Amino acid sequence: MSVLPLLLKGVSVHAGGQILIDGIDLEIEAGPKTVILGPNGAGKSLLLRLCHGLIGPTAGKLTWSGSDSTHARRRQGMVFQKPVMLRRSVRANIAYGLKLHEIPTAHRQERIERALAQTGLGHVAERPARVLSVGEQQRLALARAWALQPEVLFLDEPTASLDPSGTGAVERIIEDIHAAGTKIVMTTHDLAQARRVAEDVIFLHNGRLTERASPAKFFSAPESEAARAFLDGRLLW
Amino acid sequence: MSDISTAFVLAFQLIATLDGELVDIVGRSLFVSLTAMVAAAAIGLPLGAVIAVYRFPGRRLVIVALNSLMGLPPVFVGLMVYLLLSRAGPLGVLGLLFTPAAMVIAQTVLIMPIIAALSRDAMRDLYEEYREQLCSLGAQPHHAVLTLLWDGRLRLVTVVMAGFGRAIAEVGAVFIVGGNIAYVTRVMTTTIALEASKGNLALALALGLILVLLAVGVNGVAAMFGGVTSYRRA
């Protein structure tokens, strides 16, 4: 049973007297890779956390398809900007999520091996995760999320702290995850990356969704002034 | 001056010849404090992790209480446990007063808050780092508690060592509930206090030296684990 589409209706987040997310209406459907673009502080990470259920909205409603919220929770994964590595081996990091998802032990091994192979981490499987390079750590975060075979994967600026080769590796893995049938929802402030990855663009500015378009349309003829300014590299406040 | 140097010579002789009384006292000290350490860790570590993870009414009160209890005067703990275990006390029927078991109880009460409060601090930092990721992977709070205890194990060793250091070095609580009975409840600190007051400096000094060595050893172990922790964090 699919948990998509995800519907957001008038979703807002207020904190400390500030409006961080302002009345967003959005439908996230299965299929194309969605990229959430916007300058720093636009609310991109917050929107992802909202969708993933890590924080709750101050106002408005998020609804996953199907009524079972526990089921929806189990069908999504998230990879953070700074990879969070459990203080155990690479293999144990992947096993951890599988155990929580109550994957039978007999299947766990096979899934771990596959995830390691798909992310090129087979040779470091027994190493403590925290001694890996940042690029390898981010690949492990992807492997850990992918092993759970999520229907939706949220990625919060997954390459923000990586060098070009690390970025390339992560983008290839994201492509593979997408090809294997997982919906990708990713934030970035990197325009070049957005052009490479996006099949569907959502533009956020000051906590508002100002535009949603196909990449062809968004990058050639953005509708909103904020998006035009962002694409031209003019500073946005 | 010569008295003091004679005392040092005699002290080293006692240590070098593994004097029977000395070994008995050191052995009992270690037994009592290590047992108290294990008991206090068994309660304090999970308690610290639970307080770091769960949000419940009165949580701040528990934290303030634990932090205040860290500084409990040993003589006060001794007195309370004494009242509890004395013939007329609620646990008097157990007949534990003036036994090593009473000393273990007193030291457990003394160091449990230290272990709980320090482990809560350590777990809070770790949970800050882990919270969203664990939640994303589908961990419930009780999973988080177990994960923090396992992943924070190196830092928790230091925490437990701090508890042990406090237990082995305290004199007030074991004095009151143990009674400092020779070959029954006499431990290093109570012997030092007694022998020094009697003017038997050699035994007091020998035990004092061993106590210092133990303190250095415990700190060494803690520093070693602390070093491993920072390496893992890099």
mmCIF file of C-alpha atoms in Angstrom, chain A residues 49 52 54 73 76-78 80 84-88 96-97 100-101 128 130-131 144 148, chain B residues 126 129-139 143-144 147 150-151 153 231-234:
data_model
loop_
_atom_site.group_PDB
_atom_site.id
_atom_site.type_symbol
_atom_site.label_atom_id
_atom_site.label_comp_id
_atom_site.label_asym_id
_atom_site.label_seq_id
_atom_site.Cartn_x
_atom_site.Cartn_y
_atom_site.Cartn_z
ATOM 1 C CA ARG A 49 11.702 17.739 8.815
ATOM 2 C CA HIS A 52 9.396 13.434 7.690
ATOM 3 C CA LEU A 54 10.568 15.066 13.022
ATOM 4 C CA ARG A 73 6.589 6.437 9.140
ATOM 5 C CA GLN A 76 10.216 6.907 4.675
ATOM 6 C CA GLY A 77 13.862 7.593 5.320
ATOM 7 C CA MET A 78 15.988 10.665 5.754
ATOM 8 C CA PHE A 80 20.916 14.642 7.003
ATOM 9 C CA VAL A 84 25.003 10.970 12.084
ATOM 10 C CA MET A 85 27.172 7.931 12.647
ATOM 11 C CA LEU A 86 26.421 5.506 15.450
ATOM 12 C CA ARG A 87 29.550 4.589 17.392
ATOM 13 C CA ARG A 88 29.826 1.131 15.897
ATOM 14 C CA TYR A 96 20.714 -1.061 13.365
ATOM 15 C CA GLY A 97 17.901 0.265 11.180
ATOM 16 C CA LEU A 100 14.412 -1.557 14.360
ATOM 17 C CA HIS A 101 12.278 -2.366 11.329
ATOM 18 C CA PRO A 128 34.167 2.001 13.046
ATOM 19 C CA ARG A 130 33.223 7.418 12.812
ATOM 20 C CA VAL A 131 36.709 7.016 11.384
ATOM 21 C CA ARG A 144 21.561 2.759 5.975
ATOM 22 C CA LEU A 148 15.186 -0.102 4.673
ATOM 23 C CA LEU B 126 24.943 12.086 22.708
ATOM 24 C CA GLU B 129 23.463 14.300 18.215
ATOM 25 C CA TYR B 130 21.439 11.105 17.679
ATOM 26 C CA ARG B 131 17.840 12.172 18.291
ATOM 27 C CA GLU B 132 16.659 12.987 14.764
ATOM 28 C CA GLN B 133 18.542 10.103 13.182
ATOM 29 C CA LEU B 134 17.181 7.561 15.665
ATOM 30 C CA CYS B 135 13.690 8.941 15.227
ATOM 31 C CA SER B 136 14.103 8.749 11.445
ATOM 32 C CA LEU B 137 15.157 5.103 11.661
ATOM 33 C CA GLY B 138 12.031 4.357 13.667
ATOM 34 C CA ALA B 139 13.521 4.089 17.169
ATOM 35 C CA HIS B 143 15.376 1.811 21.865
ATOM 36 C CA ALA B 144 17.071 5.185 22.228
ATOM 37 C CA THR B 147 21.415 2.762 22.046
ATOM 38 C CA TRP B 150 25.810 1.129 24.280
ATOM 39 C CA ASP B 151 27.170 3.922 22.099
ATOM 40 C CA ARG B 153 29.902 3.087 26.817
ATOM 41 C CA TYR B 231 39.593 9.584 19.137
ATOM 42 C CA ARG B 232 36.274 8.025 18.197
ATOM 43 C CA ARG B 233 34.690 11.445 18.053
ATOM 44 C CA ALA B 234 37.218 12.820 15.607
#
